[in-house]
Tab-separated table of C-alpha atoms in Angstrom:
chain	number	residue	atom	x	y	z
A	14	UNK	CA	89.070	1.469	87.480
A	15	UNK	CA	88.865	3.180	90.577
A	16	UNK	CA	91.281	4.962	92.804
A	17	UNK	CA	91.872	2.066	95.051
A	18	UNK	CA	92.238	-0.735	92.251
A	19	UNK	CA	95.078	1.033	90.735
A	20	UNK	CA	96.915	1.881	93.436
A	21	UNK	CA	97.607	-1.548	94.191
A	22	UNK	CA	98.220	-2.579	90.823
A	23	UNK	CA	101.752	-0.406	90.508
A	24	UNK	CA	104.249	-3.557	91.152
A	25	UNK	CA	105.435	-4.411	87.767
A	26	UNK	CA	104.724	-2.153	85.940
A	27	UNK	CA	105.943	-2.579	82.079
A	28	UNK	CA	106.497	0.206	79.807
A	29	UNK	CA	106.400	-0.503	75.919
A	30	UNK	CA	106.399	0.849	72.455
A	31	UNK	CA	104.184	-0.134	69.407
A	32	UNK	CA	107.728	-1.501	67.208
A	33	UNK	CA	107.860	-5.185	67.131
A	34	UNK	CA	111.027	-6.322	69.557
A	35	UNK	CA	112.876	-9.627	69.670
A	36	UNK	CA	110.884	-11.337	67.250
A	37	UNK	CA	107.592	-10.352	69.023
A	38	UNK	CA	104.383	-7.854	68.377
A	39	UNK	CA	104.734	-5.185	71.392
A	40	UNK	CA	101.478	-6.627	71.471
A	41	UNK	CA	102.523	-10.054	72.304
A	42	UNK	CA	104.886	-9.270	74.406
A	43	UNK	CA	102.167	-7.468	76.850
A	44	UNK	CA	99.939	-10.804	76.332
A	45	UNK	CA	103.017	-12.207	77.984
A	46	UNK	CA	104.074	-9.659	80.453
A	47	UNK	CA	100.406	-9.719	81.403
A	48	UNK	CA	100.140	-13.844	81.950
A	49	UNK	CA	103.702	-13.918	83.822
A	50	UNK	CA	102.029	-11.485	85.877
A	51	UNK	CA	102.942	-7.851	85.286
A	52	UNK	CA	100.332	-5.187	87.238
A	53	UNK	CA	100.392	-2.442	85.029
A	54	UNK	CA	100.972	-1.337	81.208
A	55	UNK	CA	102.305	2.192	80.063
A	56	UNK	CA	101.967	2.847	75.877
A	57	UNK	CA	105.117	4.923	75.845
A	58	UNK	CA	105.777	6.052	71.894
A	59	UNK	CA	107.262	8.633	70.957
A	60	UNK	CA	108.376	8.035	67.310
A	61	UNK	CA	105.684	6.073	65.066
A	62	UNK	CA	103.021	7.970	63.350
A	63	UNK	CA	99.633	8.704	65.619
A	64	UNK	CA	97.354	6.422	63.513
A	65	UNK	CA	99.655	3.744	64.212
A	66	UNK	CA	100.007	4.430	67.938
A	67	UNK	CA	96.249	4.399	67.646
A	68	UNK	CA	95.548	1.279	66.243
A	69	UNK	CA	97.743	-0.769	68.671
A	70	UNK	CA	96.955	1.636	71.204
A	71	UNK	CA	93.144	0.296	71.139
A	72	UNK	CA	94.538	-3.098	70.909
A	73	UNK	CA	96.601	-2.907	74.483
A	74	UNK	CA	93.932	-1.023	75.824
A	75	UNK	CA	91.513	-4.235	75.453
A	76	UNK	CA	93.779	-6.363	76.918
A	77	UNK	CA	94.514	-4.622	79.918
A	78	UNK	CA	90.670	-3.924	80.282
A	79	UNK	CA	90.123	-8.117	79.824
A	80	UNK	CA	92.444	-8.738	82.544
A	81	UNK	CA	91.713	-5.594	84.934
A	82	UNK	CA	95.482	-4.301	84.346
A	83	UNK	CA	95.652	-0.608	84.619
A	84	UNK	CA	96.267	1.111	81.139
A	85	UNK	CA	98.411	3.836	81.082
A	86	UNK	CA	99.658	6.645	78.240
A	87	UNK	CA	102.868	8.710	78.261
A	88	UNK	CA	103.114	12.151	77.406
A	89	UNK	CA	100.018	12.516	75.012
A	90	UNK	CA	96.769	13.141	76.813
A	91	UNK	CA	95.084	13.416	73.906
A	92	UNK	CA	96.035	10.158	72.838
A	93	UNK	CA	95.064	8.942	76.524
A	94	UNK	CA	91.446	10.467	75.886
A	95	UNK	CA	90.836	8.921	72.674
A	96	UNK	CA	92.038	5.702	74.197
A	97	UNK	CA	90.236	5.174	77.424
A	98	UNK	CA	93.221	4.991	79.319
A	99	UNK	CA	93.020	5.054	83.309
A	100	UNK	CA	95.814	6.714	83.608
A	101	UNK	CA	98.277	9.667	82.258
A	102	UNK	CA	101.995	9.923	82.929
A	103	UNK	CA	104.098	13.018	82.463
A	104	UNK	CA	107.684	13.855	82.649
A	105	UNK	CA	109.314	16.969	83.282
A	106	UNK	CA	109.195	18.263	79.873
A	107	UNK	CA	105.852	17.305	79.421
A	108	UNK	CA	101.985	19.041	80.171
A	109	UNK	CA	102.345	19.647	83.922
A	110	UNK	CA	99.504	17.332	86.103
A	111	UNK	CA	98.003	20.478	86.753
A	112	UNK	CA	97.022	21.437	83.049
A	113	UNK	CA	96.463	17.616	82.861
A	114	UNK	CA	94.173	17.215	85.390
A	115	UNK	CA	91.944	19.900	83.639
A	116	UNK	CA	91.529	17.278	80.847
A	117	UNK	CA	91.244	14.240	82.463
A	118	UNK	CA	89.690	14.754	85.641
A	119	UNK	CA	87.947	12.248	87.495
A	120	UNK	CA	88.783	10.421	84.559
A	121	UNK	CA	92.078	9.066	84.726
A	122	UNK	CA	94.882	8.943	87.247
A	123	UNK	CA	98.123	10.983	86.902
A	124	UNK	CA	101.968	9.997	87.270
A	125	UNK	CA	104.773	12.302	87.277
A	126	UNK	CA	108.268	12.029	86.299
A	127	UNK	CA	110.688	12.820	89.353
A	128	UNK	CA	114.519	12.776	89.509
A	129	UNK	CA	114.746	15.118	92.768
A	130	UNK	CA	112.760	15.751	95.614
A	131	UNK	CA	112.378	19.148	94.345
A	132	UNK	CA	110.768	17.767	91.235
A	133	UNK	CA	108.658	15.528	93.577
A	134	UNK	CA	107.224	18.085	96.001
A	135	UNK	CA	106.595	20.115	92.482
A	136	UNK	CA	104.976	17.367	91.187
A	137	UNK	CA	102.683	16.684	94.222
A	138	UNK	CA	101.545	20.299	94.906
A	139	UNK	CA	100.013	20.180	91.141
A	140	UNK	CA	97.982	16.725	92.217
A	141	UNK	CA	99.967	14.029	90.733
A	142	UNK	CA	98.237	10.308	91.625
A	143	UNK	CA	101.966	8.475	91.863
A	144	UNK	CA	105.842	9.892	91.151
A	145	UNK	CA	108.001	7.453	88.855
A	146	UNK	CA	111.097	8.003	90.274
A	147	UNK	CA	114.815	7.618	88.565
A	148	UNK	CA	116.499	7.471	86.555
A	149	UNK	CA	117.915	4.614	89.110
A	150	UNK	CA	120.532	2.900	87.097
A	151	UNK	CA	122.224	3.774	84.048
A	152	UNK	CA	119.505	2.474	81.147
A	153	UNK	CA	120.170	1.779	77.765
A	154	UNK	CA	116.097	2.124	76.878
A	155	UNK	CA	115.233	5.554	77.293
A	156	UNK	CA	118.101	7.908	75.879
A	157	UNK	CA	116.246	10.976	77.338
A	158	UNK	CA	116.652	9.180	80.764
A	159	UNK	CA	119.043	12.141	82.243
A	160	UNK	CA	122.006	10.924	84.816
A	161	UNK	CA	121.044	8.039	87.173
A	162	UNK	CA	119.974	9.162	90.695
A	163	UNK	CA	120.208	7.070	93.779
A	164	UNK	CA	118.128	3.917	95.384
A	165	UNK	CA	118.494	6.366	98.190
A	166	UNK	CA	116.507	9.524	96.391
A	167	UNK	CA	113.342	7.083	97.037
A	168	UNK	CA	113.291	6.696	100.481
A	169	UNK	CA	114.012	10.483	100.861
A	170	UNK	CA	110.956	11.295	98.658
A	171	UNK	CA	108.720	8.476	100.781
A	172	UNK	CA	109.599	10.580	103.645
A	173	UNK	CA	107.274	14.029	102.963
A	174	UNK	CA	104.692	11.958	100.698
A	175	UNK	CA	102.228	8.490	100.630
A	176	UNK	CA	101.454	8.345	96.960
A	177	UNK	CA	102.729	5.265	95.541
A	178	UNK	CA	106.020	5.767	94.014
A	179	UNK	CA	106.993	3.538	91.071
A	180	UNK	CA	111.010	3.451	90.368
A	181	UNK	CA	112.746	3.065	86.905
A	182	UNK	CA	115.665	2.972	85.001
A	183	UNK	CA	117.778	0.011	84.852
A	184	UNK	CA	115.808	-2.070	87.127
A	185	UNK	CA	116.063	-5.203	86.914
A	186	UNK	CA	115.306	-9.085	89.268
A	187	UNK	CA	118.401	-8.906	90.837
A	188	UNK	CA	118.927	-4.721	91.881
A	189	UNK	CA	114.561	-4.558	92.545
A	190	UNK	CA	115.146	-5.551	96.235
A	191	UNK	CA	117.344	-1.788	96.450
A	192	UNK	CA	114.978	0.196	95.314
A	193	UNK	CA	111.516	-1.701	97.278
A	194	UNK	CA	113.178	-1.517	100.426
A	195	UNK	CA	113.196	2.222	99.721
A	196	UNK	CA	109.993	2.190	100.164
A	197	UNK	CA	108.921	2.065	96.266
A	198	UNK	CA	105.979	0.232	95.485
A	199	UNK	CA	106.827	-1.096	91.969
A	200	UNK	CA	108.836	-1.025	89.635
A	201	UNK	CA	108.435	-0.092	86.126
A	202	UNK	CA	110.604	-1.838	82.970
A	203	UNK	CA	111.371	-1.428	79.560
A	204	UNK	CA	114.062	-3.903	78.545
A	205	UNK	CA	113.837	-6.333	81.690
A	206	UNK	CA	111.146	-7.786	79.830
A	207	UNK	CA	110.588	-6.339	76.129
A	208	UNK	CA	112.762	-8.301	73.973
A	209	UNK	CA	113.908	-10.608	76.706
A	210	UNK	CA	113.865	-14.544	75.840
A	211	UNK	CA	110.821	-15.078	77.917
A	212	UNK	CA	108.690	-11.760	78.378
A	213	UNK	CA	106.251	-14.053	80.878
A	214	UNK	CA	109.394	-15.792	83.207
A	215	UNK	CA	110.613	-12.328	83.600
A	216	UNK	CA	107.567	-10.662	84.615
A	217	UNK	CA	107.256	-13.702	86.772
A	218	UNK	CA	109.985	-13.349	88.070
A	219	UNK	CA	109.896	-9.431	88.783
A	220	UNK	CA	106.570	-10.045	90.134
A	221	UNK	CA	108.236	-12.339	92.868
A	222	UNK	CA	110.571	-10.225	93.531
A	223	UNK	CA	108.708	-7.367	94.377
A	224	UNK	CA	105.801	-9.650	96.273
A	225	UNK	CA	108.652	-10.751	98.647
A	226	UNK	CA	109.938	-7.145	98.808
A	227	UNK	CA	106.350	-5.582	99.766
A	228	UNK	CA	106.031	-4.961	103.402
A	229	UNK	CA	102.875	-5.924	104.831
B	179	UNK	CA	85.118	31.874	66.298
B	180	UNK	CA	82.138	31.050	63.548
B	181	UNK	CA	82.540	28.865	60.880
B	182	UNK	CA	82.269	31.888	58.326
B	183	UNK	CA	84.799	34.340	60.095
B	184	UNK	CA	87.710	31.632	59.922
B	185	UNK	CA	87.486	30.640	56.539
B	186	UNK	CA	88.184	34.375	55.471
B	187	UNK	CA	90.933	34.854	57.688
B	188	UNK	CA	93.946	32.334	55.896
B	189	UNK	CA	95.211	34.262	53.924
B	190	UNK	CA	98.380	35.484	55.744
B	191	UNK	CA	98.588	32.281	57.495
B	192	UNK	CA	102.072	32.990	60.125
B	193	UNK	CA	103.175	29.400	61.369
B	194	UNK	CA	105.666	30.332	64.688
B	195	UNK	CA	107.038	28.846	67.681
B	196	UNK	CA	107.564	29.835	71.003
B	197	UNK	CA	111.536	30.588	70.491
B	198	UNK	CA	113.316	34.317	69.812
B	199	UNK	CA	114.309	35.109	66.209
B	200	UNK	CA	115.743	38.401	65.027
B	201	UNK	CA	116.474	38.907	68.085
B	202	UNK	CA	112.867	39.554	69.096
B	203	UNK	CA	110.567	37.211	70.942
B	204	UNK	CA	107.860	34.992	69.585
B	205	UNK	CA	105.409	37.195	70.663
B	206	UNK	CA	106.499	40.316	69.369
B	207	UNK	CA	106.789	39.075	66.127
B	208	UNK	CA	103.160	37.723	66.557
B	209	UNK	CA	102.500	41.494	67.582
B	210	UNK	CA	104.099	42.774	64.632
B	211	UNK	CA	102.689	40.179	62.021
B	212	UNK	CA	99.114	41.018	63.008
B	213	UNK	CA	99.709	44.602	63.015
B	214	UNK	CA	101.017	44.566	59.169
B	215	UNK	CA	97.983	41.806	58.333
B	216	UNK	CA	98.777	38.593	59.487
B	217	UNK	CA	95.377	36.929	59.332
B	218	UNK	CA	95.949	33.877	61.671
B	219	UNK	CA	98.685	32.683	63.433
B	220	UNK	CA	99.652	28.495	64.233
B	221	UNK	CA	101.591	27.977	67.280
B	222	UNK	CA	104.314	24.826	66.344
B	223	UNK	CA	106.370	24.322	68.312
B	224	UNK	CA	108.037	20.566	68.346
B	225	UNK	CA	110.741	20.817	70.796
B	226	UNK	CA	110.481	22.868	74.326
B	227	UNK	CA	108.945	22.154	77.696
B	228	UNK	CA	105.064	21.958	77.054
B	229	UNK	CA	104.910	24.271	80.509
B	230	UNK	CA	107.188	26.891	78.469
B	231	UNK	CA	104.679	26.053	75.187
B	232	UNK	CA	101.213	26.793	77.609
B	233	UNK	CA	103.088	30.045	79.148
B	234	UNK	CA	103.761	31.612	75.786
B	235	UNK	CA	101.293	30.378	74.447
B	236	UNK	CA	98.481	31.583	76.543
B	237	UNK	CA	100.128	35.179	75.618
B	238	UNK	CA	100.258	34.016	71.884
B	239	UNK	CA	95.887	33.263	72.050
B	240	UNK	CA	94.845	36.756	74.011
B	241	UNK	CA	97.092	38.679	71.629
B	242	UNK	CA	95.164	36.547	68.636
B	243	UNK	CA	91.506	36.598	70.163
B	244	UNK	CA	92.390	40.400	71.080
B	245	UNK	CA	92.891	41.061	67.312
B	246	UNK	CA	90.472	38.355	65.547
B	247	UNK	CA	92.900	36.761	64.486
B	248	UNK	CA	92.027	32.828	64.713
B	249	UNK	CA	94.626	30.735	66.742
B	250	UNK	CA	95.479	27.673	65.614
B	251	UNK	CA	97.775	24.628	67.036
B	252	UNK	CA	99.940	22.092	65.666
B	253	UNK	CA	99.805	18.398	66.339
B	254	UNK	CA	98.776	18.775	70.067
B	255	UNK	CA	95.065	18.799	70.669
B	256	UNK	CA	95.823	18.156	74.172
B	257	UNK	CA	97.651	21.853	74.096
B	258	UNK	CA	94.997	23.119	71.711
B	259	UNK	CA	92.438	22.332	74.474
B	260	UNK	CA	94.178	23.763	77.266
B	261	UNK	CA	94.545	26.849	75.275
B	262	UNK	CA	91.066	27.101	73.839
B	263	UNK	CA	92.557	27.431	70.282
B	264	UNK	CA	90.111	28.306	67.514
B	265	UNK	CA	91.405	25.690	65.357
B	266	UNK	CA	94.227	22.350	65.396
B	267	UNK	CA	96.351	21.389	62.832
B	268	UNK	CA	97.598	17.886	62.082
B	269	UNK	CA	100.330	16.490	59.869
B	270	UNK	CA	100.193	13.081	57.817
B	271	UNK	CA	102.162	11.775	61.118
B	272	UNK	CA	99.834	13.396	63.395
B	273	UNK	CA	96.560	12.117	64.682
B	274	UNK	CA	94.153	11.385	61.782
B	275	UNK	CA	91.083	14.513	61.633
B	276	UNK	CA	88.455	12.202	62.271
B	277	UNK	CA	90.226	11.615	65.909
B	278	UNK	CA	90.793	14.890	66.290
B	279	UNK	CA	87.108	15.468	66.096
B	280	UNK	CA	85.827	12.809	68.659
B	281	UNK	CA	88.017	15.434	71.352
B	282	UNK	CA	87.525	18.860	70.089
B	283	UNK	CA	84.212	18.676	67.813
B	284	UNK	CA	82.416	22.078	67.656
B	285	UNK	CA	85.065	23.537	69.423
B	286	UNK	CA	87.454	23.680	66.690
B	287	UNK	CA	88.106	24.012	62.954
B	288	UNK	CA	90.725	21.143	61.770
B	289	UNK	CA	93.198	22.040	59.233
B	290	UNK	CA	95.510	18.926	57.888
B	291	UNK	CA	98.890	18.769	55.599
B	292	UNK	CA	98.720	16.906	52.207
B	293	UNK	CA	101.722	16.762	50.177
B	294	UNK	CA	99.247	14.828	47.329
B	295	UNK	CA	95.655	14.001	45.773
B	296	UNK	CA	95.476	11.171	47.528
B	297	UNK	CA	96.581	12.703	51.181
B	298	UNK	CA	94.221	15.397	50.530
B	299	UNK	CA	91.169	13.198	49.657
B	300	UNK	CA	91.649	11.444	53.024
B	301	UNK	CA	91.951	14.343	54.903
B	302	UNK	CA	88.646	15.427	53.615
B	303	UNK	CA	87.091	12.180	54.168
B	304	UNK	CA	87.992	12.335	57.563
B	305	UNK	CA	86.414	15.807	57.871
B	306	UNK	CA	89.361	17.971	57.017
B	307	UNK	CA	87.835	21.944	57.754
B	308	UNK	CA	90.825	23.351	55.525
B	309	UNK	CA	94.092	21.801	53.961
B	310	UNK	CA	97.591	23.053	54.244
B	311	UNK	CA	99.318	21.954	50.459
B	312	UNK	CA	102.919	21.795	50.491
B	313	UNK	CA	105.632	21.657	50.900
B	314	UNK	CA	105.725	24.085	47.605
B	315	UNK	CA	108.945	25.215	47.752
B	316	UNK	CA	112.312	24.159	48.926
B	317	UNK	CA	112.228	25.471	52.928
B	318	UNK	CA	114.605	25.498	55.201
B	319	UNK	CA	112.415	26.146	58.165
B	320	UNK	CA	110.974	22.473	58.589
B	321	UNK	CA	112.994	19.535	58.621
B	322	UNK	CA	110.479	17.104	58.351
B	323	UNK	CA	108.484	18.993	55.368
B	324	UNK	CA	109.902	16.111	52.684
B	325	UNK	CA	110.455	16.889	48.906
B	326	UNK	CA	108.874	19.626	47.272
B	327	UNK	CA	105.202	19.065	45.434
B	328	UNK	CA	104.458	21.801	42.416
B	329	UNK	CA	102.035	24.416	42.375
B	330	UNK	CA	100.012	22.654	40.438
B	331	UNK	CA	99.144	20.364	43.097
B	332	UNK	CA	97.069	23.044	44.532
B	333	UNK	CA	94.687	23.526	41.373
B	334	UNK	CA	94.309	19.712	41.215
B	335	UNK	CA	93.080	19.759	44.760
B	336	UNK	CA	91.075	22.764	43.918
B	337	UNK	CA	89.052	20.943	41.401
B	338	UNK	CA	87.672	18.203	44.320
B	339	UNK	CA	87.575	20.323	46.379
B	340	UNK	CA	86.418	23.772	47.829
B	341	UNK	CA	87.324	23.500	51.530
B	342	UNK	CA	90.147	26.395	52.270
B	343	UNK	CA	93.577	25.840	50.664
B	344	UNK	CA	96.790	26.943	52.828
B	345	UNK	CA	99.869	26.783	50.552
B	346	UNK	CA	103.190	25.787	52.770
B	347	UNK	CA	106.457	25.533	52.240
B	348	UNK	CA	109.296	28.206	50.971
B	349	UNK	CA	106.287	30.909	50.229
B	350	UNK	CA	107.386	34.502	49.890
B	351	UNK	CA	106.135	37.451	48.307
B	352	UNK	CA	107.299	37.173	44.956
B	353	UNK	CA	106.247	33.508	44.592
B	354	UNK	CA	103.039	33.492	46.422
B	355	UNK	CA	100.743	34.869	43.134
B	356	UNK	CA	101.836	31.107	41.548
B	357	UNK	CA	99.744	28.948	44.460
B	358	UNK	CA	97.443	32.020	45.048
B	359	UNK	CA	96.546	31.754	40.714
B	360	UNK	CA	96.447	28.119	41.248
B	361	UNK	CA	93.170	28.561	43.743
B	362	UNK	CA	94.638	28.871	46.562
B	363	UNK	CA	93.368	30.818	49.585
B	364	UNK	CA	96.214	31.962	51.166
B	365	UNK	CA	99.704	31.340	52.260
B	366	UNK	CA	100.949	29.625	55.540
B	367	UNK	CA	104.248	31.363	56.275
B	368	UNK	CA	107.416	31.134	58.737
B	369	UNK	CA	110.975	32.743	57.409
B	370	UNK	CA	108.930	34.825	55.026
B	371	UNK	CA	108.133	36.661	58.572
B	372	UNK	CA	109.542	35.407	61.602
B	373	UNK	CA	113.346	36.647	61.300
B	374	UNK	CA	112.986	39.115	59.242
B	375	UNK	CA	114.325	42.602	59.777
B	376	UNK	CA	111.061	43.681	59.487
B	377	UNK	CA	108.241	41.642	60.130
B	378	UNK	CA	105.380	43.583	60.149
B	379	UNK	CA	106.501	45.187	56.939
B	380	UNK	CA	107.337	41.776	55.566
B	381	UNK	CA	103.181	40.635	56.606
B	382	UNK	CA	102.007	43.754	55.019
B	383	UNK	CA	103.614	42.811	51.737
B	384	UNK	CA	102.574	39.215	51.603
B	385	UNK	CA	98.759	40.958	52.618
B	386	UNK	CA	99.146	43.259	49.287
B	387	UNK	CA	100.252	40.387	47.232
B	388	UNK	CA	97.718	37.810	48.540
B	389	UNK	CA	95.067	40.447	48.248
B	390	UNK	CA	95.710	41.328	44.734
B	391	UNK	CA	95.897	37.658	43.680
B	392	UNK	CA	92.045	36.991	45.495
B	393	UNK	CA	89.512	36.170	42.963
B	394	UNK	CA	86.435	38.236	43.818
C-alpha cells in the first residue's frame, strides 16, 4: 500500500479487538464495518494471549488486503511484522515512532497517540505518518483513554502540521461533524460500531458523515 | 554471542526490571549481580513507558555485553530488536517460539516458560533454544506465575530433553540444589537478588551453590 493510498483511506477508521462482541466474531464485525464502508482497520489487543491475536490477526489482515483497506496494529510492532500490517500505531506509553521506524521502515506507516500539541510536535519531530488525536469525548471503550481533550485541540494541532490527523474517543454520527470541521480527516471508533445492532448501517452511516464533512 | 558461550552462562539466571529496589537502581543491582556471578541477566519489565524500558535498558545491554554476560528480553521482540539482545524470552501467553524466529532468527537464542510436559514439548517443537521450568516455588515476585509445579517436573523434562533448563519461581540458595539435582542448569532468579541488602553477595552465594550442584 503506498504512501498516497493510505493517506486517503483514514475516514472511518475502526478499531477492534479479537473477543467476540454483541453476538458477533470481531471478525465479522470488520466483514461488516468493511461492506458499510469503513476505510481503515486497527487490531488493537491488549489482553488475549499472542497466538490468539495471531491467528485472527492473519485473518483481518486478509480481509483488509481483499478489499484494499489499510491494516493497522497497536502497540506491538512485532506483532505488526509478523502480520504484514501497513501500518503501526503508538501511544504515549508505547515504542516511540522513532525506535519504530528503525523496524519498520519503508515498510509500514506510523501513527502516534496525541492528547496535546506538545505530544503532537513530539510526535512529528520523531517521523510519525498521522497523529490520532483525543481523547475527544468521555469513552467508555478504552479505560486507559486519559481525560477528554477538546474538538478544539485539533484544529490547533492542524495549524503547525499536514499529516492527516485521525480523532477518537467518544466519536460518534451525530458529534463527527465537531471534530471534521477541525480539520481532522477521520475518525476512528471502537463502540460506534463494535457491538452496535448493525456494524455495516453504522459504518455507513459514519462514512456519510465524514464524506459530507470533507472539504474539497 | 555463539551458540556455545550462552548455553554455559544460565546458571545464575537474574530476571529484573527497570524499577529501584533496595533503594538502589535497576542497574546497580545489575552491576552488583554480575560482579558476585550473575551469569545472564532478563530485562522484564511489564508495566512502564517502553521509552523509559529502551533508556534503561540500553544501559542494562552495554553493562551485560561489557561483562559477557548474555542479555536476554521478555515478551517483547520488538524491544529485544531495538536493543540487540542476545536472546528473547516468551511466556505460554507470549508469542509462540516458532514466531519469534521468523523476526529474530540467527540473531537470537529463544528461551520459553513451561509450567508442564506438555508446554515444554511444544516449546521445543517450535524450536525452543532453552526452557525456563517453573513456577517451582511459591513467589511473590510474579503475579501471573500460576500454581506451583514440583521439582520433579524438571527431571521429567530432563529425560526428553537436553536443551538448557532454567528453574523459576521462589528459587533461593538453600532450595536451589533440589531443581539443580533434578538436571537442571541453573536458576532464573528475582527477590533471591534484586532487594536484597546485599546483592552481589546474595549472586555470589547462589554461584557457590549452583556450582557445587553442576554435574561435571
Amino acid at each position: 500500500m503506498n504512501n498516497q493510498t493510505w493517506k486517503e483511506k483514514l475516514g472511518v477508521y475502526l478499531v477492534i479487538g479479537i473477543e467476540d462482541a454483541g453476538g458477533r466474531t470481531a471478525l465479522e464485525t470488520v466483514r461488516l464495518a468493511i461492506a458499510g464502508g469503513a476505510d481503515a482497520v486497527q487490531l488493537r489487543e491488549k489482553h488475549a494471549p499472542l497466538s490468539r491475536v495471531l491467528e485472527v490477526g492473519r485473518e483481518m489482515r486478509a480481509l483488509c488486503r481483499e478489499h484494499g483497506v489499510p491494516f493497522i496494529v497497536n502497540d506491538r510492532v512485532d506483532v505488526a511484522l509478523l502480520l504484514d500490517a501497513d501500518g503501526v500505531h503508538v501511544g504515549q506509553d508505547d515504542l516511540p515512532a522513532s525506535e519504530v521506524r528503525k523496524l519498520v521502515d519503508g515498510r509500514m506507516f506510523i501513527g502516534v497517540s496525541a492528547s496535546s500539541t506538545e505530544e503532537a510536535r513530539n510526535a512529528l519531530a520523531q517521523g510519525a505518518d498521522y497523529l490520532g488525536v483525543g481523547s475527544i469525548y468521555a469513552t467508555s471503550s478504552k479505560a486507559d483513554a486519559g481525560d477528554p481533550v477538546t474538538p478544539a485541540l485539533i484544529g490547533e494541532i492542524r495549524k503547525f502540521s499536514d499529516v492527516p490527523i485521525v480523532a477518537i474517543g467518544g466519536i460518534t454520527g451525530d458529534n463527527c461533524p465537531e471534530v471534521m470541521k477541525q480539520g481532522a480527516n477521520g475518525v476512528a471508533v471502537i463502540s460506534a460500531i463494535v457491538g452496535q445492532p448493525d456494524p455495516r448501517q453504522a459504518a455507513a452511516r459514519l462514512r456519510e458523515v465524514v464524506a459530507s464533512c470533507t472539504l474539497e
